[in-house]
Short mmCIF file of C-alpha atoms in Angstrom, two decimals:
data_model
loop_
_atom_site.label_atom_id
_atom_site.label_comp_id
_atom_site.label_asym_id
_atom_site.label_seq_id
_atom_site.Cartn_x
_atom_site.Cartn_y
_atom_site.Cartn_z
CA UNK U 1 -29.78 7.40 117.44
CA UNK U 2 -29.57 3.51 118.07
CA UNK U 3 -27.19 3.05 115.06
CA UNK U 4 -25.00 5.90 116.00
CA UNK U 5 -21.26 5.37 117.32
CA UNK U 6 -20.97 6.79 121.05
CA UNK U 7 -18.54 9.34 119.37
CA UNK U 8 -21.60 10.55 116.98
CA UNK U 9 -24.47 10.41 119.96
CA UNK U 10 -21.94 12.56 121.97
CA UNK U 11 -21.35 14.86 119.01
CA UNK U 12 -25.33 15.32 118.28
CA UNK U 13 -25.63 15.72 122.47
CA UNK U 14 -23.06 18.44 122.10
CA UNK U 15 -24.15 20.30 119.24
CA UNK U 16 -27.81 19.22 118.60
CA UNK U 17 -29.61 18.06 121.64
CA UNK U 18 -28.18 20.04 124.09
CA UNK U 19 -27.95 23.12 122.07
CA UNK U 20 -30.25 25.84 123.84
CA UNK U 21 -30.87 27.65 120.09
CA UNK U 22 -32.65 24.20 118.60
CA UNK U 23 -35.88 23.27 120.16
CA UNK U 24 -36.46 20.34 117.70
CA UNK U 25 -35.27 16.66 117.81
CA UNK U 26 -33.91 15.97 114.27
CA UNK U 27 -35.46 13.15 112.29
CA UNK U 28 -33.15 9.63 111.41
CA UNK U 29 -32.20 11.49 107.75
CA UNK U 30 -31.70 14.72 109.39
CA UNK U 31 -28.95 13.53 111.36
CA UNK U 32 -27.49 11.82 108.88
CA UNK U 33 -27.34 14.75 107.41
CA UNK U 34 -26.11 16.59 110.74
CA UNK U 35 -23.19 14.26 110.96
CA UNK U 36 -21.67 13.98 107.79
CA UNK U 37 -17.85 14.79 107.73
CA UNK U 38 -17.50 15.79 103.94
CA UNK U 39 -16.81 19.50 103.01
CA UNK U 40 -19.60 19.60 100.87
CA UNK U 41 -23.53 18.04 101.66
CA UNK U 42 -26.46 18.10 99.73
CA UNK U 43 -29.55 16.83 101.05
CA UNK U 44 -32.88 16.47 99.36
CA UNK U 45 -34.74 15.63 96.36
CA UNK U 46 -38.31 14.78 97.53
CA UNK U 47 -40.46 17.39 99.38
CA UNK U 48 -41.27 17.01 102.83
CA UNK U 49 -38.40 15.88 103.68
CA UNK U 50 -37.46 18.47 106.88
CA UNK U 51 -34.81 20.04 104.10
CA UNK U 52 -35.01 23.62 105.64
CA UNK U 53 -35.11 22.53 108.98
CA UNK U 54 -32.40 20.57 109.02
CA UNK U 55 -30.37 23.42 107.14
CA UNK U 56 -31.21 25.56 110.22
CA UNK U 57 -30.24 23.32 112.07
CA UNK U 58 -27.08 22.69 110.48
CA UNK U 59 -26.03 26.26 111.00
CA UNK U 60 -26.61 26.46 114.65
CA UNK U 61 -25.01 23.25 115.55
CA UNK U 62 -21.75 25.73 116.60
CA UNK U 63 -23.15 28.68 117.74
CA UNK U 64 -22.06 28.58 120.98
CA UNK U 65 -18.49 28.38 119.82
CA UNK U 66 -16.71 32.08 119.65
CA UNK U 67 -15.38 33.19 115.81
CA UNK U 68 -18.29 30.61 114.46
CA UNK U 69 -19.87 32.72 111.70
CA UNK U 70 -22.67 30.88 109.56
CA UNK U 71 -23.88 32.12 106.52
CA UNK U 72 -27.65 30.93 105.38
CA UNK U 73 -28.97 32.24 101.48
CA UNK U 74 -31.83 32.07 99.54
CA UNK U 75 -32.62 33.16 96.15
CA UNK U 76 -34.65 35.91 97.09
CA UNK U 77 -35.66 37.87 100.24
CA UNK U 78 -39.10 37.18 99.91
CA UNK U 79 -38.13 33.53 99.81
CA UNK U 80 -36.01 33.91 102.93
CA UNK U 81 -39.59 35.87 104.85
CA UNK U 82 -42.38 33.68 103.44
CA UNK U 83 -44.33 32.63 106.26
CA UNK U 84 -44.37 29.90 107.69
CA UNK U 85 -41.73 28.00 106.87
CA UNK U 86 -39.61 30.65 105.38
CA UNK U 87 -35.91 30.72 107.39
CA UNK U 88 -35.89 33.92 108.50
CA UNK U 89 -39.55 33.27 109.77
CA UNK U 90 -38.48 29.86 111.69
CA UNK U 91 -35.56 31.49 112.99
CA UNK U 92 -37.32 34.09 114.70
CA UNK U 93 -39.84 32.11 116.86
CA UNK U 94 -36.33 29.83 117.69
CA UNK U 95 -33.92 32.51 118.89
CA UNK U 96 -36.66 34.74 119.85
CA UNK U 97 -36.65 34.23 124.06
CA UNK U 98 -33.25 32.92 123.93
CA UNK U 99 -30.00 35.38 124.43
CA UNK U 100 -29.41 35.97 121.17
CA UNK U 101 -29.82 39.48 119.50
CA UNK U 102 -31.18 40.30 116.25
CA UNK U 103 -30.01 43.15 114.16
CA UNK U 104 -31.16 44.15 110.82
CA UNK U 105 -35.10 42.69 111.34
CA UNK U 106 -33.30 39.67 112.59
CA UNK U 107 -31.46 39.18 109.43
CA UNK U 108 -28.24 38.74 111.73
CA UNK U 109 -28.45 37.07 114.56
CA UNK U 110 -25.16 37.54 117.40
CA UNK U 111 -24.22 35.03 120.57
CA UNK U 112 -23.15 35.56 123.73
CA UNK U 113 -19.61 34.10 122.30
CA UNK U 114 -19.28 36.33 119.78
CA UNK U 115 -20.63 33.64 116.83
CA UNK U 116 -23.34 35.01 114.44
CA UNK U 117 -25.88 33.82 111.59
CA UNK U 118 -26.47 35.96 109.05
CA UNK U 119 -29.44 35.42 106.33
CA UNK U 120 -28.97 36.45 102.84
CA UNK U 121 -29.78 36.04 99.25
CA UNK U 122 -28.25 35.78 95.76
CA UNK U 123 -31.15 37.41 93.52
CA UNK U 124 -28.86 38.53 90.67
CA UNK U 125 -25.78 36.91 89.94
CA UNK U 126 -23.56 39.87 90.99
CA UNK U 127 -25.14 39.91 94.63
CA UNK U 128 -22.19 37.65 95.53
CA UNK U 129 -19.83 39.98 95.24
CA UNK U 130 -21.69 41.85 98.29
CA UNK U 131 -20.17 38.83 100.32
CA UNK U 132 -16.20 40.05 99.21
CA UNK U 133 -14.02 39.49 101.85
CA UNK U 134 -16.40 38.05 104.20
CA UNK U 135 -15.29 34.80 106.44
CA UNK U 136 -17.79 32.29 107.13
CA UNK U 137 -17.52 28.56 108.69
CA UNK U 138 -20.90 27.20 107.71
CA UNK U 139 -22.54 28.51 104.23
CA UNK U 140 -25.60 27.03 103.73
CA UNK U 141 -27.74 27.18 99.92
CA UNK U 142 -31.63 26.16 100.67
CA UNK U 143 -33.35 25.09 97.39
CA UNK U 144 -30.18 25.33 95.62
CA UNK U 145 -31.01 24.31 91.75
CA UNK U 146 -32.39 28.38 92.02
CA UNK U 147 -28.82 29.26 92.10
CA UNK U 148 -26.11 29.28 89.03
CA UNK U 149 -23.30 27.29 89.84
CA UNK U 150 -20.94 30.38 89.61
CA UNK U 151 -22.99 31.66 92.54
CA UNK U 152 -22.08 28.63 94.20
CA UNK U 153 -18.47 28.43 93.26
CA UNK U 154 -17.79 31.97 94.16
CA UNK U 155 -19.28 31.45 97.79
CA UNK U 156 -17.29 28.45 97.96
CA UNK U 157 -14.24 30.44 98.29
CA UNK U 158 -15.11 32.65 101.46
CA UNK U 159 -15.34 29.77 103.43
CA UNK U 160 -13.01 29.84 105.50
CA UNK U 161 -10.99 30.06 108.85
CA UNK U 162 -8.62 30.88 110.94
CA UNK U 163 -5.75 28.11 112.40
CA UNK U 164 -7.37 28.21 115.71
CA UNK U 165 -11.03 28.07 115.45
CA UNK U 166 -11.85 24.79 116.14
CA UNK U 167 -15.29 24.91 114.03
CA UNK U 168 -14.97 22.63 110.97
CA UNK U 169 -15.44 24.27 107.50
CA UNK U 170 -19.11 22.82 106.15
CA UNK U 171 -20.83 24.12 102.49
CA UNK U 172 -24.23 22.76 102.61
CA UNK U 173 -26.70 22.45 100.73
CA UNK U 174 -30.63 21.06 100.10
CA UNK U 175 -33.17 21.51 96.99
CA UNK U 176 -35.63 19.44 94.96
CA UNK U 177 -34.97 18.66 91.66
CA UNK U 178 -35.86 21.09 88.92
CA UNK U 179 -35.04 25.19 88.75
CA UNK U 180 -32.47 26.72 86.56
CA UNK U 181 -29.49 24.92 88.21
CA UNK U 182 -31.25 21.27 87.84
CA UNK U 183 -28.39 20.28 85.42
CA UNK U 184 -25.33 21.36 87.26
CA UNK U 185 -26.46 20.23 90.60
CA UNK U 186 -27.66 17.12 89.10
CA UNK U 187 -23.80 16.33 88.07
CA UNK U 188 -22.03 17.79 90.78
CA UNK U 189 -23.93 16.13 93.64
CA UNK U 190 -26.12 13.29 91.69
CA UNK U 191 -24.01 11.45 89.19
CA UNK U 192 -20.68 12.90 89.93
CA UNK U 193 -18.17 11.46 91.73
CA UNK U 194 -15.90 13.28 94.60
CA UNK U 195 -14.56 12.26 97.79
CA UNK U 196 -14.88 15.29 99.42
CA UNK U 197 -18.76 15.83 98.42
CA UNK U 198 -21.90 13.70 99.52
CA UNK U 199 -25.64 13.76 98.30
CA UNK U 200 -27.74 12.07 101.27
CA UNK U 201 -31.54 11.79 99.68
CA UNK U 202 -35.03 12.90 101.89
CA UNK U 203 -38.66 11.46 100.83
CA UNK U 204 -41.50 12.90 102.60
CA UNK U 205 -41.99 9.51 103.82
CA UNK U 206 -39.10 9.85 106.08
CA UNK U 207 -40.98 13.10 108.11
CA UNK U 208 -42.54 11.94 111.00
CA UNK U 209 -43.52 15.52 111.90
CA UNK U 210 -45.77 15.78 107.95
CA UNK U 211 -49.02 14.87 107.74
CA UNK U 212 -48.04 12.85 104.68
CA UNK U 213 -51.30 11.57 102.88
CA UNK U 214 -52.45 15.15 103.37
CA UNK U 215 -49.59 15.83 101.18
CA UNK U 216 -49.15 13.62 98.52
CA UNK U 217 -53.17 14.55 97.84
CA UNK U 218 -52.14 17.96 97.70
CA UNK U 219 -49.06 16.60 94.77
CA UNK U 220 -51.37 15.05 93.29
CA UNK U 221 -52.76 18.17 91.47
CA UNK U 222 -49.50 18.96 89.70
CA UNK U 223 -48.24 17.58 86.35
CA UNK U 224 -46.55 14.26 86.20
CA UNK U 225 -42.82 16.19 85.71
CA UNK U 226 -43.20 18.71 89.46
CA UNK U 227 -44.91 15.79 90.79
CA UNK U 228 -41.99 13.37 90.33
CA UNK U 229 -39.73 15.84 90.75
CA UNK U 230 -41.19 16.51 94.50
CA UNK U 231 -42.77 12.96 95.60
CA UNK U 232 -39.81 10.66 94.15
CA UNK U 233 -37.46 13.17 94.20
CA UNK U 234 -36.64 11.91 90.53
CA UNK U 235 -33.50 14.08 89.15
CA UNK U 236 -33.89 12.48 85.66
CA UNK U 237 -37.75 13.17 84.56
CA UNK U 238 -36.74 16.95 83.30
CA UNK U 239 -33.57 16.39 81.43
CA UNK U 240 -35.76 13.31 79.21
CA UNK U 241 -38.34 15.84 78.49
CA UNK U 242 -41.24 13.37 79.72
CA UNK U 243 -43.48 16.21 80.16
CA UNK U 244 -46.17 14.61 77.75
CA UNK U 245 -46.44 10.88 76.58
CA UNK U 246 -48.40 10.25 73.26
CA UNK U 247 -50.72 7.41 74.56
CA UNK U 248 -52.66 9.87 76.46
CA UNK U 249 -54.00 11.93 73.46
CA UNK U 250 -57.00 10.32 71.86
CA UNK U 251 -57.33 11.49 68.40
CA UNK U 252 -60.43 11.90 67.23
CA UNK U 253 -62.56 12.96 63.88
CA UNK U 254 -64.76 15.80 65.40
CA UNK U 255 -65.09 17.78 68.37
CA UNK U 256 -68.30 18.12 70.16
CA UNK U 257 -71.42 20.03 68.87
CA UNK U 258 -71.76 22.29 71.35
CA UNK U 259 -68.29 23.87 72.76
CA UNK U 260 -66.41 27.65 74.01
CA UNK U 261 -63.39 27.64 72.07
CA UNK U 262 -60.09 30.23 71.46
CA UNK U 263 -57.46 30.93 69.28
CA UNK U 264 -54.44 31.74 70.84
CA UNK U 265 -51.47 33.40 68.96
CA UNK U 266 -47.43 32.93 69.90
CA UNK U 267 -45.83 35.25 67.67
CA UNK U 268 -42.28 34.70 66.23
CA UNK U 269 -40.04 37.29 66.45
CA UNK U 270 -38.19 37.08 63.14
CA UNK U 271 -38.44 34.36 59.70
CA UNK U 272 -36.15 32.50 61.31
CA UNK U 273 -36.14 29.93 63.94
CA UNK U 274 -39.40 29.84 65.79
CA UNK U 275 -42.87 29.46 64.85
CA UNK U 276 -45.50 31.60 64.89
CA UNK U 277 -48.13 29.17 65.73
CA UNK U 278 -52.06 30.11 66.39
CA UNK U 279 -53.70 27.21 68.58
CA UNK U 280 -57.50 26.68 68.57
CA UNK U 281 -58.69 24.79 71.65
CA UNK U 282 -62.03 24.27 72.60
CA UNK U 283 -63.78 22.96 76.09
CA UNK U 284 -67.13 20.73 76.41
CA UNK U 285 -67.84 18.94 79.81
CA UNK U 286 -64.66 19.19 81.47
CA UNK U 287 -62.92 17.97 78.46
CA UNK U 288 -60.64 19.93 76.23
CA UNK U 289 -59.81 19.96 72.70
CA UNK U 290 -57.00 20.70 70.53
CA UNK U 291 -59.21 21.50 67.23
CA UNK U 292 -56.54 23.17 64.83
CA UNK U 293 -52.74 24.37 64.74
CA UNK U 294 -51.30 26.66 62.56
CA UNK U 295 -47.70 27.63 62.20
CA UNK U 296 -45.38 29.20 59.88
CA UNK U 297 -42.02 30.80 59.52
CA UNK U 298 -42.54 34.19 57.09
CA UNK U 299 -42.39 37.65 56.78
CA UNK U 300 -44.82 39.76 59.58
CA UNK U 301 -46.22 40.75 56.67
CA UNK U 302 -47.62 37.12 55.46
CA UNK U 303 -48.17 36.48 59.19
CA UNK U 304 -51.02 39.34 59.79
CA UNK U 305 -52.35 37.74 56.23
CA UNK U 306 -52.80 34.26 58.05
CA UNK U 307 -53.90 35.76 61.51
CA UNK U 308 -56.59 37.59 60.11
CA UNK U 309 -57.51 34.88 57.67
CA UNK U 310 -57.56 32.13 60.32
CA UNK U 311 -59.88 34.32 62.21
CA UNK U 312 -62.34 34.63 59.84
CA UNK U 313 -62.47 31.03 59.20
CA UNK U 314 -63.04 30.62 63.39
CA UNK U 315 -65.89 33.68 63.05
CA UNK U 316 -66.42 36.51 64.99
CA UNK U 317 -67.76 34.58 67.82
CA UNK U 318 -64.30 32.49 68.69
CA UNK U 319 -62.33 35.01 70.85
CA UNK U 320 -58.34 36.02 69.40
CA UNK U 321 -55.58 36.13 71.96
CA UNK U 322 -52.28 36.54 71.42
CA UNK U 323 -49.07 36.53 73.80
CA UNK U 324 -47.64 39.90 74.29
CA UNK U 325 -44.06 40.44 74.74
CA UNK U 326 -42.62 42.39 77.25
CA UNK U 327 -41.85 46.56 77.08
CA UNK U 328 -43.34 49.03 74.20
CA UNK U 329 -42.26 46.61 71.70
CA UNK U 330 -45.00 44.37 72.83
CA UNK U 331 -47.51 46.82 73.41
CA UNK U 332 -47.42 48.32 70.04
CA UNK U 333 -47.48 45.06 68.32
CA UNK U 334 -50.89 44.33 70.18
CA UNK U 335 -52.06 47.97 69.57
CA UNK U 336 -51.71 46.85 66.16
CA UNK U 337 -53.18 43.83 65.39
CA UNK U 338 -56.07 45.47 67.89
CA UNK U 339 -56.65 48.45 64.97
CA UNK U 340 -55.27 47.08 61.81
CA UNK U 341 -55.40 43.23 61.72
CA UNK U 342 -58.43 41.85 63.69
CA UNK U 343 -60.10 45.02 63.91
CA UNK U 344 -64.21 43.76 65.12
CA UNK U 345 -62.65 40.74 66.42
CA UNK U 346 -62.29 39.68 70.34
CA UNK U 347 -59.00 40.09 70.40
CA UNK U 348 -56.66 40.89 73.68
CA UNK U 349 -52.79 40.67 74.40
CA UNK U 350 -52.23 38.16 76.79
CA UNK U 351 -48.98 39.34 79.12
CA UNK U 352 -47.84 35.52 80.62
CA UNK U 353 -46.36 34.84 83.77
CA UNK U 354 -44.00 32.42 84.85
CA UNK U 355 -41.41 30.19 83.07
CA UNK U 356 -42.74 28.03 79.46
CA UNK U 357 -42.82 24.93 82.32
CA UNK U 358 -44.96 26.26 84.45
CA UNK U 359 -47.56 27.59 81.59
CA UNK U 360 -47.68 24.53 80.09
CA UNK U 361 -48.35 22.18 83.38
CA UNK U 362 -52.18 22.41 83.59
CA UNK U 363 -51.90 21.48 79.50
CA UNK U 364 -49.80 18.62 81.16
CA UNK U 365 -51.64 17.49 83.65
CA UNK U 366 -54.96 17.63 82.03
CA UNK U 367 -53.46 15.54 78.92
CA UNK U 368 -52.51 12.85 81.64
CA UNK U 369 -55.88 12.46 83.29
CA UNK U 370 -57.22 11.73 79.62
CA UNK U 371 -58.79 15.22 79.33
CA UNK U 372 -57.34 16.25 76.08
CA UNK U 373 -58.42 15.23 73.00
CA UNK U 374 -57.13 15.74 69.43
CA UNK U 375 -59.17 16.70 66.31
CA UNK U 376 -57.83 14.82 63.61
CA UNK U 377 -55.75 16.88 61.25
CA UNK U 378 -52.22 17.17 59.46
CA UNK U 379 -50.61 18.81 62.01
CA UNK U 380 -51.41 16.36 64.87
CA UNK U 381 -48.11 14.76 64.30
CA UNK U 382 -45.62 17.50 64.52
CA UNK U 383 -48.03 18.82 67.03
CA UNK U 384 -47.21 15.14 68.83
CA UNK U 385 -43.43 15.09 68.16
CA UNK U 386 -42.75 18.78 69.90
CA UNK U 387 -44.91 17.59 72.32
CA UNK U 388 -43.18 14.67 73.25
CA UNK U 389 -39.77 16.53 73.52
CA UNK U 390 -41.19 19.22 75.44
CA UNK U 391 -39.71 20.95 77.44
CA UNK U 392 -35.78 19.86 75.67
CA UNK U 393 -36.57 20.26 72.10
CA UNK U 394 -35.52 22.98 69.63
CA UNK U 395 -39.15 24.17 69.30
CA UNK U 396 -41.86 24.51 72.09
CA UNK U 397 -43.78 27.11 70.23
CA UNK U 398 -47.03 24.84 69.79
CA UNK U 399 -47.16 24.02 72.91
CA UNK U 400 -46.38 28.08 73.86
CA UNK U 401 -49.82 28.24 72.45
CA UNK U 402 -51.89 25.50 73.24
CA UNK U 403 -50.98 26.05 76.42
CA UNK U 404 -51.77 29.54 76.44
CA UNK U 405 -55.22 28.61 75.12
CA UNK U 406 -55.92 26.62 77.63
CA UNK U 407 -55.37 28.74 80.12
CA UNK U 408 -57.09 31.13 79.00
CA UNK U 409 -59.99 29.34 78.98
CA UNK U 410 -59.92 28.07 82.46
CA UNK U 411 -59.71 31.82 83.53
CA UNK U 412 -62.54 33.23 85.68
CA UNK U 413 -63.89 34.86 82.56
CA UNK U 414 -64.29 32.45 80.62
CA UNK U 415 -67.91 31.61 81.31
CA UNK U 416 -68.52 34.86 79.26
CA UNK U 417 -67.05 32.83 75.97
CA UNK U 418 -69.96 31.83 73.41
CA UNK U 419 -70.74 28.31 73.18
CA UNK U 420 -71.30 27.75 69.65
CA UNK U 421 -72.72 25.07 67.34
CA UNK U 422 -70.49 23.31 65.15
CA UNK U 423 -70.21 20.67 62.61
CA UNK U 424 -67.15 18.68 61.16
CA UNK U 425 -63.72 19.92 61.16
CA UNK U 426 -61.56 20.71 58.10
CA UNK U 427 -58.73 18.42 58.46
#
């Protein structure tokens, strides 16, 4: 507050410290972030920053002003009610005690002036047409790469006011980097230029309130890409594709004598463009290894001919898993291979989770700690060059299946995998 004009420390007085609805003393970036005069604000990029709080915040600062009407969003509702930081969830043990009243499970909150905060989320893109006509003075996006930018446009344009409510017109916003809106946000708030829009950056290091070397322990468990992303609040990691480097894969002429191992499948859905790539990877001591990759681009025909030939090269004893696509489409084609193609194998459909990032992060972050290794082999170096574009190439189909592989073998279950003996590897 030291640096602050007397104009700004009677503003925050007014709006902040004397406000009845925040119980919380903002942090040095927080009010930098309270105080800014541009139409558009985006604060963030590292976690831990007080991001959400200060976006509460941010939308109470004029609630005791009548014909205020704030508007805070998140991508889904579940988002907007996960405890305990979740808005909806912080707002409640705020306002709750105070003389504002909820409505709709406190999903709209009304003043004694008339002003009122309503919570709300964008989980398809259409949802924004649900705010049509509305009139708000404050619209607030928390974690905003989740959004599209038409999302973001479109609310853009019912903010608004009438000529004699004195409440300035604010669009605010605060994520880390990554999500499906990294790139846009990136250029509208990062490297863009505008004098009407302001990016004011948060490291957890500026959080009094965080128990930080708790934290960064906790970061320390992700891959290097989330983990730059949410310590360093680095905006340019994703869009290089830095996901994997090639120094930290060791190739080397065999894999151990003793090791569990699995083939996983990613299936191609046509001749053309993707792979179908099968990915054997094997685990001994902690340490994993990429032992074979196969991949082609043929008729489903020729690619049951490989599958099944592949697996009786492995033997009975290496388990077969193979992603399954989503719907009857996928079923079936597991049903299939199941009877017809690997029929006395262990074979299972795998149905995946998550985003191709996300699958392939323990693959990621074990590769970075030194705990992959390759079996030397001819397809170690396109298995190297998609890995080193990952996740921005054209393909990402080996790693689709190494990582899949891996996974699978860090399952619960996977303790029930044979450990067998082997010698050398065919290159």
């Amino acid at each position: 507050m030291d640096r602050l004009t007397p104009e700004l420390k009677g503003y925050i007085h007014k709006t902040v410290l004397g406000n009845p609805y925040i119980p919380v003393k903002p942090t040095r970036k927080q009010l930098k972030f309270l105080v800014a005069k541009e139409k558009e604000v985006f604060y963030g990029g590292a976690a831990g920053g007080g991001k959400s709080f200060a976006m509460l915040i941010a939308a109470l600062q004029y609630v005791q002003y009548p014909g205020y009407s704030a508007l805070l969003l998140r991508r889904t509702l579940k988002e907007l009610e996960s405890p305990p930081n979740g808005l909806l969830v912080v707002a409640k043990d705020w306002l709750m005690g105070t003389d504002a009243k909820p409505t709709d499970g406190g999903r709209i909150w009304t003043f004694p002036g008339g002003a009122t905060l309503t919570f709300g989320y964008l989980e398809n893109e259409d949802d924004k047409y649900r705010y049509q006509g509305s009139e708000y003075q404050f619209i607030g996006f928390d974690e905003l790469t989740q959004f599209t930018q038409t999302q973001y446009e479109y609310l853009f344009s019912r903010l608004r006011k009438t000529t004699d409510n004195i409440c300035p017109s604010r669009m605010r916003s605060t994520s880390n980097p990554g999500g499906r809106g990294h790139l846009w946000v990136k250029e509208m708030f990062i490297t863009g230029q505008h004098p009407d829009r302001r990016f004011i950056p948060a490291l957890l290091t500026e959080n009094p309130y965080l128990d930080q070397t708790d934290y960064i322990n906790s970061l320390s468990h992700l891959d290097p890409v989330t983990r730059a992303q949410l310590l360093k609040g680095d905006w340019d990691i994703q869009v290089s594709g830095n996901f994997f480097k090639r120094p930290w894969f060791e190739i080397i002429s065999e894999r151990p004598r003793h090791i569990k191992s699995i083939r996983y499948w990613d299936l191609a859905a046509s001749k053309e463009g993707d792979y179908t790539v099968g990915s054997l990877v094997g685990e001994a001591n902690g340490i994993y290894y990429i032992c074979d990759v196969q991949r082609l681009r043929e008729t489903p025909g020729q690619v049951e001919a490989l599958v099944r030939q592949v697996a009786e090269i492995d033997g009975v004893e290496t388990p077969v898993r193979m992603e399954q696509e989503p719907g009857s489409s996928g079923i079936n084609t597991i049903d299939h291979y199941a009877r017809d193609v690997l029929k006395g194998y262990n074979f299972k459909g795998d149905r995946v989770t998550g985003d191709k990032t996300t699958r392939a992060g323990p693959l990621s972050s074990a590769s970075e700690a030194g705990n992959v290794k390759l079996i030397k082999g001819i397809w170690n170096n396109a298995w190297l060059d998609e890995a080193m574009l990952f996740p921005e190439g054209e393909h990402d189909d080996q790693i689709d299946a190494t990582s899949g592989a891996l996974n699978q073998l860090t399952k619960s279950d996977s303790s029930r995998f044979k450990v067998i003996h082997v010698g050398k590897v065919r290159g």
